[in-house]
Short mmCIF file of C-alpha atoms and ligand atoms in Angstrom, two decimals:
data_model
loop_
_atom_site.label_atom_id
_atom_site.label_comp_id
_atom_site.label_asym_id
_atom_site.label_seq_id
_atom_site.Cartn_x
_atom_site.Cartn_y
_atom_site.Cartn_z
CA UNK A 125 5.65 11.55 -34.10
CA UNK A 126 2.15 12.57 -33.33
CA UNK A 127 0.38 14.27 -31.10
CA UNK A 128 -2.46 12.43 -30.63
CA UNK A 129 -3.00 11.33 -26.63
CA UNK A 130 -4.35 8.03 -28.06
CA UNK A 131 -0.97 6.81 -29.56
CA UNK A 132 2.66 7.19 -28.14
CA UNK A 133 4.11 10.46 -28.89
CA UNK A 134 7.59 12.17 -28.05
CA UNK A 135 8.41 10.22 -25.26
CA UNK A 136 11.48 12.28 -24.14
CA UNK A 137 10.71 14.57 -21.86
CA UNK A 138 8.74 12.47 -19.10
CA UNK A 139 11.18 11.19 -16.49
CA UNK A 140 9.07 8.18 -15.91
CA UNK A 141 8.79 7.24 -11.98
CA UNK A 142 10.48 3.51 -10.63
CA UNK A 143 10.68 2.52 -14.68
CA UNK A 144 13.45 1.66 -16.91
CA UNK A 145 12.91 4.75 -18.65
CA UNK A 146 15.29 3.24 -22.00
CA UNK A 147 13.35 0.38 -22.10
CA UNK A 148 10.01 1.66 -21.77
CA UNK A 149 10.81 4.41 -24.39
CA UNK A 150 12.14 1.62 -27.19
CA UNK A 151 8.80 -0.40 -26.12
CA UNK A 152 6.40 1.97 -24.76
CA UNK A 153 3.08 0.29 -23.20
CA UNK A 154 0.62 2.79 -23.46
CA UNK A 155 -2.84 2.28 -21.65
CA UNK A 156 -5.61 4.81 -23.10
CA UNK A 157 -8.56 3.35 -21.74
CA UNK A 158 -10.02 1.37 -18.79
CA UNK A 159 -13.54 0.09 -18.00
CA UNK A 160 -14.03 -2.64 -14.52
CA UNK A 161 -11.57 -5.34 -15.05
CA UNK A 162 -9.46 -4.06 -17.85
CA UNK A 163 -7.70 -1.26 -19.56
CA UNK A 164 -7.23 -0.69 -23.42
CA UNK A 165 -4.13 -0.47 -24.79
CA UNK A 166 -3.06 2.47 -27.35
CA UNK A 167 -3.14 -0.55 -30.01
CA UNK A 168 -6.57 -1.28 -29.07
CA UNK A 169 -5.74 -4.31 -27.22
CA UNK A 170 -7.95 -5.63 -24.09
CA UNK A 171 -5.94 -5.97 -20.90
CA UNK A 172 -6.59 -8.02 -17.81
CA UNK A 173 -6.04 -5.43 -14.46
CA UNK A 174 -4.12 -8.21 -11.72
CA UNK A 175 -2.85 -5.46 -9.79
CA UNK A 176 -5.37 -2.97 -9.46
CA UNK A 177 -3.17 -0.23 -11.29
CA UNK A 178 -1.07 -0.02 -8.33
CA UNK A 179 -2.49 -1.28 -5.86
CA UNK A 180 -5.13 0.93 -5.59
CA UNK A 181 -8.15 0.27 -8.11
CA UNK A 182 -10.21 -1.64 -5.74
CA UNK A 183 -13.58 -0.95 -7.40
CA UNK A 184 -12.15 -1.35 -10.86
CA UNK A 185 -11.65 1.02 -13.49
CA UNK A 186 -13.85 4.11 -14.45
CA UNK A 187 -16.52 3.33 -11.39
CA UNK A 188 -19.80 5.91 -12.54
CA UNK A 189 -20.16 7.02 -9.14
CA UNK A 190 -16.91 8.05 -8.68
CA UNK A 191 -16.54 9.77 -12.51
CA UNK A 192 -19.91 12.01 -11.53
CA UNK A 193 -18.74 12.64 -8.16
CA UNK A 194 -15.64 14.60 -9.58
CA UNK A 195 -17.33 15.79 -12.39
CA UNK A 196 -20.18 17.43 -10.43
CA UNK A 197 -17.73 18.53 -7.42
CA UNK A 198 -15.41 20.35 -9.65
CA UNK A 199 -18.16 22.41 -11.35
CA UNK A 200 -19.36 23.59 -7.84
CA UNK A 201 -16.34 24.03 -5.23
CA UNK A 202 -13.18 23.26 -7.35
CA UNK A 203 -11.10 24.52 -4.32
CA UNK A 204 -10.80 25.91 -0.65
CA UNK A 205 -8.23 26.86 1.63
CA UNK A 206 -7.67 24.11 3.85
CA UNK A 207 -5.63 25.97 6.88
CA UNK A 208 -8.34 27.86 8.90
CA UNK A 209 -10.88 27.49 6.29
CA UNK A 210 -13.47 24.12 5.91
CA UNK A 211 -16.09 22.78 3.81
CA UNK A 212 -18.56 19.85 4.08
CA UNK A 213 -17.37 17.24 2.16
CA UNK A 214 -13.75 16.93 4.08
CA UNK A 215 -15.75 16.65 7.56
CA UNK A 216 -18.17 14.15 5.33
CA UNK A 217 -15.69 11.87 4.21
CA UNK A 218 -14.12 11.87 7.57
CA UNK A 219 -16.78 11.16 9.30
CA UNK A 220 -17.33 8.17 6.97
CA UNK A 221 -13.86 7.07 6.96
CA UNK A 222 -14.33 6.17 10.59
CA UNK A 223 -17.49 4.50 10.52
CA UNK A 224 -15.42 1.42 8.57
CA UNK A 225 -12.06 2.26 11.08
CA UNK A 226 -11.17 -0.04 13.92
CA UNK A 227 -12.75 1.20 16.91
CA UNK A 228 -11.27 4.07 18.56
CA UNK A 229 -9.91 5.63 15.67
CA UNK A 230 -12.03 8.36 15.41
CA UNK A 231 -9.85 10.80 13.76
CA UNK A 232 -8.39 11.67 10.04
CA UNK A 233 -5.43 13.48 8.64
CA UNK A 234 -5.90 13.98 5.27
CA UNK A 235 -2.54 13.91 2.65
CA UNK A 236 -2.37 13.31 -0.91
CA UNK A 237 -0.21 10.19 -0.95
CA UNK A 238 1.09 7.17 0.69
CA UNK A 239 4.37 8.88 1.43
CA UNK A 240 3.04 11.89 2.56
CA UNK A 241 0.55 9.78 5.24
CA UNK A 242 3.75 8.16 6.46
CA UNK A 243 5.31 11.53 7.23
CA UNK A 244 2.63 12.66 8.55
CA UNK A 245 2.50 9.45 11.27
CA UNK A 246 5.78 9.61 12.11
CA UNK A 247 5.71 13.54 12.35
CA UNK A 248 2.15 13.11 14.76
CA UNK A 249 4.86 10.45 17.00
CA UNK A 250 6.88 12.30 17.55
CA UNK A 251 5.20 15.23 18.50
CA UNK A 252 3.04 13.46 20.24
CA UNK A 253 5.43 12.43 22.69
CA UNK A 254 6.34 16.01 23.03
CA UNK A 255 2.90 16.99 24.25
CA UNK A 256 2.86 14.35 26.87
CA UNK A 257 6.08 15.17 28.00
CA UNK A 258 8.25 12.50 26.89
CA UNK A 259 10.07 14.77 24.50
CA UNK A 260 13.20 12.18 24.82
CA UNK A 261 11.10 9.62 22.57
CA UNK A 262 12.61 10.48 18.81
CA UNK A 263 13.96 7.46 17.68
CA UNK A 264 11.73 4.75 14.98
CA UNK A 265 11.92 1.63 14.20
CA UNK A 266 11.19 0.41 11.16
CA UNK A 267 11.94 -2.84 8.98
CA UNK A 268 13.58 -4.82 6.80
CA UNK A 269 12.22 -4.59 3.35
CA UNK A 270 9.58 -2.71 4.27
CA UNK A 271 8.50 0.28 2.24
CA UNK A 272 7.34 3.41 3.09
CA UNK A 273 7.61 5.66 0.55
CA UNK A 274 9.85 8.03 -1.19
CA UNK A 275 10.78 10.60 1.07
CA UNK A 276 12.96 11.07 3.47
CA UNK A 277 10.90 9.75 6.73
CA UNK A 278 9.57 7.10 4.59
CA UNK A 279 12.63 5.63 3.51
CA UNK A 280 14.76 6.18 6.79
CA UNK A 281 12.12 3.91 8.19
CA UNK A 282 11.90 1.81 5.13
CA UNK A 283 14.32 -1.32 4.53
CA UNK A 284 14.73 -1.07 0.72
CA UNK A 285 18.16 -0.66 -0.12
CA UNK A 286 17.79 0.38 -3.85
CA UNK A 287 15.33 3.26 -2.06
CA UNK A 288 18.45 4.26 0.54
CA UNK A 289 21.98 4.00 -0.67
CA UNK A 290 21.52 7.03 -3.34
CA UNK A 291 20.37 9.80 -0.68
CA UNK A 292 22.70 10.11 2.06
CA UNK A 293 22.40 9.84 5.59
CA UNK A 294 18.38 10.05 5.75
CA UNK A 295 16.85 10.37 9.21
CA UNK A 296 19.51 9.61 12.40
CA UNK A 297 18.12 7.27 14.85
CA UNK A 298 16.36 4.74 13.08
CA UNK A 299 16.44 1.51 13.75
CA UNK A 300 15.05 -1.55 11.99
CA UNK A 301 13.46 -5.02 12.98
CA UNK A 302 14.28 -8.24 10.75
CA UNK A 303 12.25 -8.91 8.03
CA UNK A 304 9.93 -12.14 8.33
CA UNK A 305 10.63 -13.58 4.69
CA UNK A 306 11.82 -17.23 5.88
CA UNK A 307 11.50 -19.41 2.70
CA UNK A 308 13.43 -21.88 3.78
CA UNK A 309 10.98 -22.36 6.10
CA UNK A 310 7.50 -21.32 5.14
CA UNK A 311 7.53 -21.73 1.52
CA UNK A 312 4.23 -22.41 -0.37
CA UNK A 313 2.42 -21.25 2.71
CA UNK A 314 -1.43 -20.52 1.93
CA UNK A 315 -2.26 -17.51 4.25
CA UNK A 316 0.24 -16.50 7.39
CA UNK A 317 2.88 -18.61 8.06
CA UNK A 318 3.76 -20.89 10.49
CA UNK A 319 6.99 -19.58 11.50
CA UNK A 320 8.69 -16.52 12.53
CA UNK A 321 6.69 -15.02 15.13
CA UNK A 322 9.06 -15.02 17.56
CA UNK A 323 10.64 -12.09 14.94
CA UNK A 324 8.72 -9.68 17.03
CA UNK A 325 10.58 -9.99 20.15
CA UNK A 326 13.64 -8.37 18.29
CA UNK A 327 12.15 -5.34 18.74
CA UNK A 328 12.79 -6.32 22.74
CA UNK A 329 16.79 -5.88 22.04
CA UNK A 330 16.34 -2.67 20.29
CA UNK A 331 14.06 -1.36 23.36
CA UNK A 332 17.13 -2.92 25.23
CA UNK A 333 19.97 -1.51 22.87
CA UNK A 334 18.38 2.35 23.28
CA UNK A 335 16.01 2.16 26.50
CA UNK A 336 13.00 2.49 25.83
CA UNK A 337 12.53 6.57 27.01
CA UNK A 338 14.06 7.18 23.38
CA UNK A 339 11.69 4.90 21.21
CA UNK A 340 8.98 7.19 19.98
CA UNK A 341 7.15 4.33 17.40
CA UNK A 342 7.23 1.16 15.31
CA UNK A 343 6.42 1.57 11.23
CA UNK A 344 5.23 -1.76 9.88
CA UNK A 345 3.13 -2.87 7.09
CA UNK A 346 0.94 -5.58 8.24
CA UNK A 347 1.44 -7.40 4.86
CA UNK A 348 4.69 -6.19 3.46
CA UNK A 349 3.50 -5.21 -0.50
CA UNK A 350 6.73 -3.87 -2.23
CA UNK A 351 9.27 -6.55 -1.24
CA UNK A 352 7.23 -9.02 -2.85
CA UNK A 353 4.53 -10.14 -0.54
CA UNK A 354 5.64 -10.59 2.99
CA UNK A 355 3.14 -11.75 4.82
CA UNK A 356 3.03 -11.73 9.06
CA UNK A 357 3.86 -15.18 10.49
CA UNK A 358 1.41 -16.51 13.34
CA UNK A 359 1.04 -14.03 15.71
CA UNK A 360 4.07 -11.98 14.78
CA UNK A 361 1.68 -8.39 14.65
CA UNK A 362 0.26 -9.01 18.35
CA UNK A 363 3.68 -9.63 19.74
CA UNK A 364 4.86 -6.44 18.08
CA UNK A 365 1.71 -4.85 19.77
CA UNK A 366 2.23 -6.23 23.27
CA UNK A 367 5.85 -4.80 23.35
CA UNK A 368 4.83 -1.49 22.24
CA UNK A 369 2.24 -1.08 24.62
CA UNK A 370 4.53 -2.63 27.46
CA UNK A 371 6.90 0.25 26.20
CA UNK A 372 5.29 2.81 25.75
CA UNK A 373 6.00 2.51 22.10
CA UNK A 374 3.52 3.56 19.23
CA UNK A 375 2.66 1.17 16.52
CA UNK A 376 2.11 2.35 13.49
CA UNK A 377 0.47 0.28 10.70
CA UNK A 378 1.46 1.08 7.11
CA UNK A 379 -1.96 -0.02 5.10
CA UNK A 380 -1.72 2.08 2.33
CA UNK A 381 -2.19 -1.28 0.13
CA UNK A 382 -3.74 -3.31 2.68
CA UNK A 383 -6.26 -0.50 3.72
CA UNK A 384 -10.02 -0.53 1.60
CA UNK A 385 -10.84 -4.33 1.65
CA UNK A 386 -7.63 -5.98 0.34
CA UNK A 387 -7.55 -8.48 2.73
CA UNK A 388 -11.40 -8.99 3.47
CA UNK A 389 -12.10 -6.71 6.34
CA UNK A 390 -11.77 -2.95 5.28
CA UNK A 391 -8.24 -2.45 6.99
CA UNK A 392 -5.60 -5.58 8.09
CA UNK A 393 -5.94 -3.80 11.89
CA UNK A 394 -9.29 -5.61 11.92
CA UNK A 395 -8.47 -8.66 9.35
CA UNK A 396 -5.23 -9.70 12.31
CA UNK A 397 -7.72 -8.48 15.18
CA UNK A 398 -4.49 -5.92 16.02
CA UNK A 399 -4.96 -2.16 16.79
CA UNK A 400 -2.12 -0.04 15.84
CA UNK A 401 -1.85 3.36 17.56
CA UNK A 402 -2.05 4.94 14.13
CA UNK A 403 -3.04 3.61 10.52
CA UNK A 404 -1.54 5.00 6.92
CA UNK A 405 -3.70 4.91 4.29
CA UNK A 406 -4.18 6.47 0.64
CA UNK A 407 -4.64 4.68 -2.68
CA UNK A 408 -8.34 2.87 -2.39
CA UNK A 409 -9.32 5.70 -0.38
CA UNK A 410 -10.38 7.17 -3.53
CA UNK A 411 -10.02 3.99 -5.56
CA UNK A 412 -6.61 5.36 -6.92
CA UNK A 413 -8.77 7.86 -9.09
CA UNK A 414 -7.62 11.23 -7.31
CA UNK A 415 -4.59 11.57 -5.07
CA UNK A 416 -5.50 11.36 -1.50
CA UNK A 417 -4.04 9.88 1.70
CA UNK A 418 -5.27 9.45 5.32
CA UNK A 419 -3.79 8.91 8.24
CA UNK A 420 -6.30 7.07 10.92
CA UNK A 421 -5.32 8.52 14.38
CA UNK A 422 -6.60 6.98 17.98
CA UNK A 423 -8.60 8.90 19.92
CA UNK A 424 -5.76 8.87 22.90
CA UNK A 425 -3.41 10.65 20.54
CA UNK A 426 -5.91 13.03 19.03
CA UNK A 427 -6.79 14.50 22.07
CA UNK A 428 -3.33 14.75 23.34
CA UNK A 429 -2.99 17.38 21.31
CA UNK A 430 -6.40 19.46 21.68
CA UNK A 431 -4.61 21.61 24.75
CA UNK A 432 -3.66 25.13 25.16
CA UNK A 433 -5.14 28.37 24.13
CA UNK A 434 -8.23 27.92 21.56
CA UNK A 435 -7.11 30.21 19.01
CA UNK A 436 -3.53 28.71 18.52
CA UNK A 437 -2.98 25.86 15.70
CA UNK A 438 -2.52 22.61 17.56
CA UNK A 439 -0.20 20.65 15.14
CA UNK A 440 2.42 22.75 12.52
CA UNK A 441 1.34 20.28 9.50
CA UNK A 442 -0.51 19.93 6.50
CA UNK A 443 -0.56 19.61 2.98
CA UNK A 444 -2.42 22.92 0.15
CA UNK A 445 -4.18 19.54 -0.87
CA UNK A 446 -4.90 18.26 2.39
CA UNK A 447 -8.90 17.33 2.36
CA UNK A 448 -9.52 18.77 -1.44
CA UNK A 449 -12.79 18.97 -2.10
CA UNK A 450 -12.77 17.36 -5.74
CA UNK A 451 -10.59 14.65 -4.04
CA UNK A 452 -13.14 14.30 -0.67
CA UNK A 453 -16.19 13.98 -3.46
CA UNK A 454 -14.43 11.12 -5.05
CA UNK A 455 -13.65 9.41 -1.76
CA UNK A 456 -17.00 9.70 -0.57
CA UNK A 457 -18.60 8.17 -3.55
CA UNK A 458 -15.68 5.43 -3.52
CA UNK A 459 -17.16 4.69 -0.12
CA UNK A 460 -20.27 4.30 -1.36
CA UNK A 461 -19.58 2.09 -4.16
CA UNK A 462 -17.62 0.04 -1.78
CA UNK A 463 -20.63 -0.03 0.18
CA UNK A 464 -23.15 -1.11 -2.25
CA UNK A 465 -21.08 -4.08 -3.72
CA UNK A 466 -19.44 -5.34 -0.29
CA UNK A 467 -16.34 -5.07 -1.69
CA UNK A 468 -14.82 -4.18 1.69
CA UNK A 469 -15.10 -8.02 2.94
CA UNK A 470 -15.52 -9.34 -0.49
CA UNK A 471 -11.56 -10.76 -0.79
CA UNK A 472 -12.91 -12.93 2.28
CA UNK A 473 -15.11 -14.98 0.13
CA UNK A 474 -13.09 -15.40 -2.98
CA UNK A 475 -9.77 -16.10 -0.55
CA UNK A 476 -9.68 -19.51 -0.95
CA UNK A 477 -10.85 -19.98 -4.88
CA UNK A 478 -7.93 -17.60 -5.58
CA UNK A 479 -5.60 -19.60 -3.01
CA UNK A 480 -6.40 -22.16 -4.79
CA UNK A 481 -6.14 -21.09 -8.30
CA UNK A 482 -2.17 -19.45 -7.59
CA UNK A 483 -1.24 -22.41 -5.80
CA UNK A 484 -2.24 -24.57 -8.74
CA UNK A 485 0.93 -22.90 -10.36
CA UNK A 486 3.24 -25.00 -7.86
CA UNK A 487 4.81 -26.95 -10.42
CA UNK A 488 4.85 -24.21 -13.60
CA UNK A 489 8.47 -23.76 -14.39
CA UNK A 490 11.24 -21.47 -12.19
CA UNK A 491 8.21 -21.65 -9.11
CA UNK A 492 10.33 -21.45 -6.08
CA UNK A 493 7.20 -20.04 -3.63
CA UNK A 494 3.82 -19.00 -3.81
CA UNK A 495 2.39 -16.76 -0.93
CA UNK A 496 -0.93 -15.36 -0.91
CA UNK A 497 -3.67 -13.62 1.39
CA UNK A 498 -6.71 -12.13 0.94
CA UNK A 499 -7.13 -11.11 -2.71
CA UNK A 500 -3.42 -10.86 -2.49
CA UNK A 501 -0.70 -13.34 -4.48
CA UNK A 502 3.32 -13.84 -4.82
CA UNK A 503 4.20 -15.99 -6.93
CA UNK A 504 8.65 -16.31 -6.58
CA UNK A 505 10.66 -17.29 -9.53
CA UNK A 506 14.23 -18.49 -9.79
CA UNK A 507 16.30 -15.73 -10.68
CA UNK A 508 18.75 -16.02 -13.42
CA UNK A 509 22.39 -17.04 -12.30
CA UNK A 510 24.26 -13.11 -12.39
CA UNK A 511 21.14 -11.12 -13.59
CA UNK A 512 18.75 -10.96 -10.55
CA UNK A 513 15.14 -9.49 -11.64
CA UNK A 514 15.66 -9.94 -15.57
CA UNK A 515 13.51 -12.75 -15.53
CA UNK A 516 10.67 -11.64 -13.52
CA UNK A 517 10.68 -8.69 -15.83
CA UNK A 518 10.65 -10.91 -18.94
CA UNK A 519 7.26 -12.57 -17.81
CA UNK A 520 5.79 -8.91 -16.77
CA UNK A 521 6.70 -8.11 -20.34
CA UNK A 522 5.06 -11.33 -21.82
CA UNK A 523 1.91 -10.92 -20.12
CA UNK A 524 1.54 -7.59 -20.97
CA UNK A 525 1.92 -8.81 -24.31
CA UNK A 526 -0.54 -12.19 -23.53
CA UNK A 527 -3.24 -9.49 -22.54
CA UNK A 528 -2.72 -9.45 -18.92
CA UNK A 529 -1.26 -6.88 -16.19
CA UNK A 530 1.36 -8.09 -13.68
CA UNK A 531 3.97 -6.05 -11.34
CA UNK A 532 7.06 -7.47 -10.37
CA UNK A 533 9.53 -6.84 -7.93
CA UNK A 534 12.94 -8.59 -7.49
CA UNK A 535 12.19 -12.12 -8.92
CA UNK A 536 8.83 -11.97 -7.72
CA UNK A 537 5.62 -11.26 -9.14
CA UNK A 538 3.07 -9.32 -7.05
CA UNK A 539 -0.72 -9.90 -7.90
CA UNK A 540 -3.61 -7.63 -6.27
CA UNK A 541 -6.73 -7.81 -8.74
CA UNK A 542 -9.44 -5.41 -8.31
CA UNK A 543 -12.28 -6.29 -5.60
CA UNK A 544 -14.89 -6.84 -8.35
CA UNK A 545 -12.91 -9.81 -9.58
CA UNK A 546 -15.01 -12.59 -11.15
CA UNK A 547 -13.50 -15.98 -10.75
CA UNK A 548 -13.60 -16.57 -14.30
CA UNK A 549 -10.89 -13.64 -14.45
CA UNK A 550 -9.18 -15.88 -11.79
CA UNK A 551 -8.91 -18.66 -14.47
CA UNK A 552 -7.91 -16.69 -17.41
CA UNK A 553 -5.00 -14.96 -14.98
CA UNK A 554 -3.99 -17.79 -13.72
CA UNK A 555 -4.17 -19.97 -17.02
CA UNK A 556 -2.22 -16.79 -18.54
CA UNK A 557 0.40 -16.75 -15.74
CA UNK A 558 1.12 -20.58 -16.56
CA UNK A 559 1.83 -19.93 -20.26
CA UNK A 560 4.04 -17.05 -19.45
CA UNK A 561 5.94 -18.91 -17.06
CA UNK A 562 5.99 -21.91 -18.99
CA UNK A 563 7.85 -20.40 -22.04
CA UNK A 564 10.27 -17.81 -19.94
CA UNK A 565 13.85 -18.67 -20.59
C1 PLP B 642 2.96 0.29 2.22
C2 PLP B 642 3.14 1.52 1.38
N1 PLP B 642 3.38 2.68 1.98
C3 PLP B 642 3.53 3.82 1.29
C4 PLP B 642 3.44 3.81 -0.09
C5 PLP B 642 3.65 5.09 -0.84
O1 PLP B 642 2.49 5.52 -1.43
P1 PLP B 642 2.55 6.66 -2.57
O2 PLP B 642 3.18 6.02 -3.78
O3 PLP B 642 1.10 7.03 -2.76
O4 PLP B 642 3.34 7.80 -2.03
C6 PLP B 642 3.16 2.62 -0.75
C7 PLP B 642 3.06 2.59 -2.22
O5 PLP B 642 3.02 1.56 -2.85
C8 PLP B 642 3.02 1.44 0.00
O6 PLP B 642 2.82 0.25 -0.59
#
């Protein structure tokens, strides 16, 4: 085989991350190339993006601003210590990371992934309620179906099982709320369903179960991504708010694919007009071109910890990576490109062309719901009888091959374009998607 990065080579020896690593190596996909919309295939083929990479391309593919910014950056401070030791770009990029944060969120943690910024927020809960004094606050409450991540915090909290049953015990005292997915119920729902928001006031008997001295915070994403595309019913989030305040009880939002404009307003806090205590972020931060996560922290919580003698560290955290400065450089000019298009609120004014576009596949074949919000879209299949997420996988693997880039999960495929999406890439994703579906078995 050859060595040439432009065509598949040895495939052995990568362990490929959440991929059927048998199946991928008998029918590699190889992407070598990506410009805006689309990425090149290693047989020169032209494919449609409809998930952003993962969830995380919100400015499109091989933005100039960001490619200089990292060029320039790593020719001129390629690295610096980032316990005890600073430099301008971190505080830069902080500083601008707040400007487009809900009000009162003033401060930044920086990681280097989604997992890592959901450690990091439960870690800062917990602690936090050590520094006040309420040291008896450990336990969190998570979800069902939710996802968090891949480590240990992450999928304690999380409500995956496939993510769970393999690694033990995970974190003790965890808890989790239902999940909201009520088909029955709320199927082919444009935007956030009618019903289900009385789910929140589960989180009342687990307050009850525990008392609520021991609750330290609640994990949610504010549109469940992973599971499929779980969106909040009608005022589901600001019941879950109320309690936790009533309690005592952080909230933590999870908007590590909702965060950067996904839903129309740069994070969902401000989109469902809900402030969480704390907000996860990472992927658009730096338009998935660099690894870097934040976590968003309230002012209330920040300066909980700012106590004590000046020269001691105030929290025992933090990542080698944490505020790179090739990584800050890219999410400053991913900012800025954000900025200059509007892409921030621009899933606001294509919401309801692309509601209407995935909607329009109602009656394609094996449809058995179709969700969507803000440049976000589910579209449910029937699964086959005895083989659950074979068919799903069958129509990712026919679109590839139709020129156009799905994800699925279960029997249900996720869609999150890039920002700069043109309607007519609406059409040819949705006219592609109706093909696909058409012809599955
Ligand atoms: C809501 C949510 N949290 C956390 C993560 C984990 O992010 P990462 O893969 O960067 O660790 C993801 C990734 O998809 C996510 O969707």
């Amino acid at each position: 085989m050859s060595d040439a990065t432009n065509v598949p080579n040895d495939l052995n020896a990568f362990w490929m991350p959440f991929t059927a690593n048998r199946q991928f190596k008998k029918q590699p996909r190889m992407f070598v190339g990506a410009k805006d919309m689309h990425y090149t295939t290693s047989d020169g083929r032209e494919v449609l993006d409809g998930t952003a990479g993962l969830w995380c391309c919100n400015a499109g593919h091989c933005r100039p601003k960001i490619t200089e910014a990292i060029q320039q950056q790593a020719g001129e401070l390629d690295y610096a210590p980032a316990f005890q030791m600073g430099h301008p770009k971190a505080f830069q990029l902080a500083n601008r990371l707040v400007d487009v944060a809900p009000d009162g969120m003033d401060h930044v943690f920086f990681t280097n992934s989604g997992s890592e910024s959901v450690e990091t927020s439960l870690k800062i809960a917990l602690a936090y309620h050590k520094v006040k004094g309420e040291g008896s606050r450990t336990r969190l409450v998570g979800r069902e179906r939710g996802y968090h991540g891949v480590n240990f915090g992450g999928i304690s909290v999380g409500g995956i099982v496939a993510n769970r049953k393999m690694f033990g015990t995970l974190l003790t005292g965890v808890d989790h709320l239902p999940h909201t997915h009520l088909p029955d119920q709320n199927a082919f729902t444009r935007g956030e369903p009618e019903h289900g928001g009385d789910l929140a006031d589960e989180l009342e008997r687990i307050v009850a179960l525990h008392d609520a001295s021991t609750v330290a915070a609640v994990i949610v994403e504010p549109v469940a991504g992973s599971t499929g595309v779980l969106i909040p019913p009608k005022g589901y989030l600001k019941r879950l708010r109320d309690i936790c305040t009533k309690h005592g009880i952080l909230l933590i939002f999870d908007e590590v694919i909702t965060g950067f404009g996904r839903l129309g307003s740069p994070f969902a806090a401000q989109h469902f007009d809900v402030m969480p205590d704390m907000i996860t972020t990472a992927k658009g931060l730096t338009n998935g071109v660099i690894p870097m996560g934040a976590v968003f922290v309230s002012n209330e919580i920040h300066d909980a910890f700012m106590n004590g003698p000046e020269h001691l560290i105030e929290f025992f955290h933090g990542y080698t990576y944490s505020g790179n400065p090739i990584a800050s450089a890219a999410g400053l000019a991913t900012l800025e490109t954000y900025a200059e298009e509007g892409l921030l609120t621009r899933a606001a004014d294509l919401d309801s062309y692309w509601a209407d576009a995935l909607h329009s596949l109602k009656d394609a074949k094996h449809v058995i719901d179709i969700r969507n919000i803000g440049l976000i879209g589910a579209i449910e299949l029937e699964g086959i009888a005895g083989e659950p997420t074979k068919r799903a996988f069958s129509c990712f693997l026919d679109a590839y091959e139709r020129g156009l880039l799905i994800r699925t999960t279960g029997d249900t495929i996720a869609l999150s374009p890039p920002l700069i999406i043109e309607k007519s890439h609406i059409d040819q994703l949705v006219d592609t998607l109706r093909t696909v579906l058409n012809e599955a078995a």
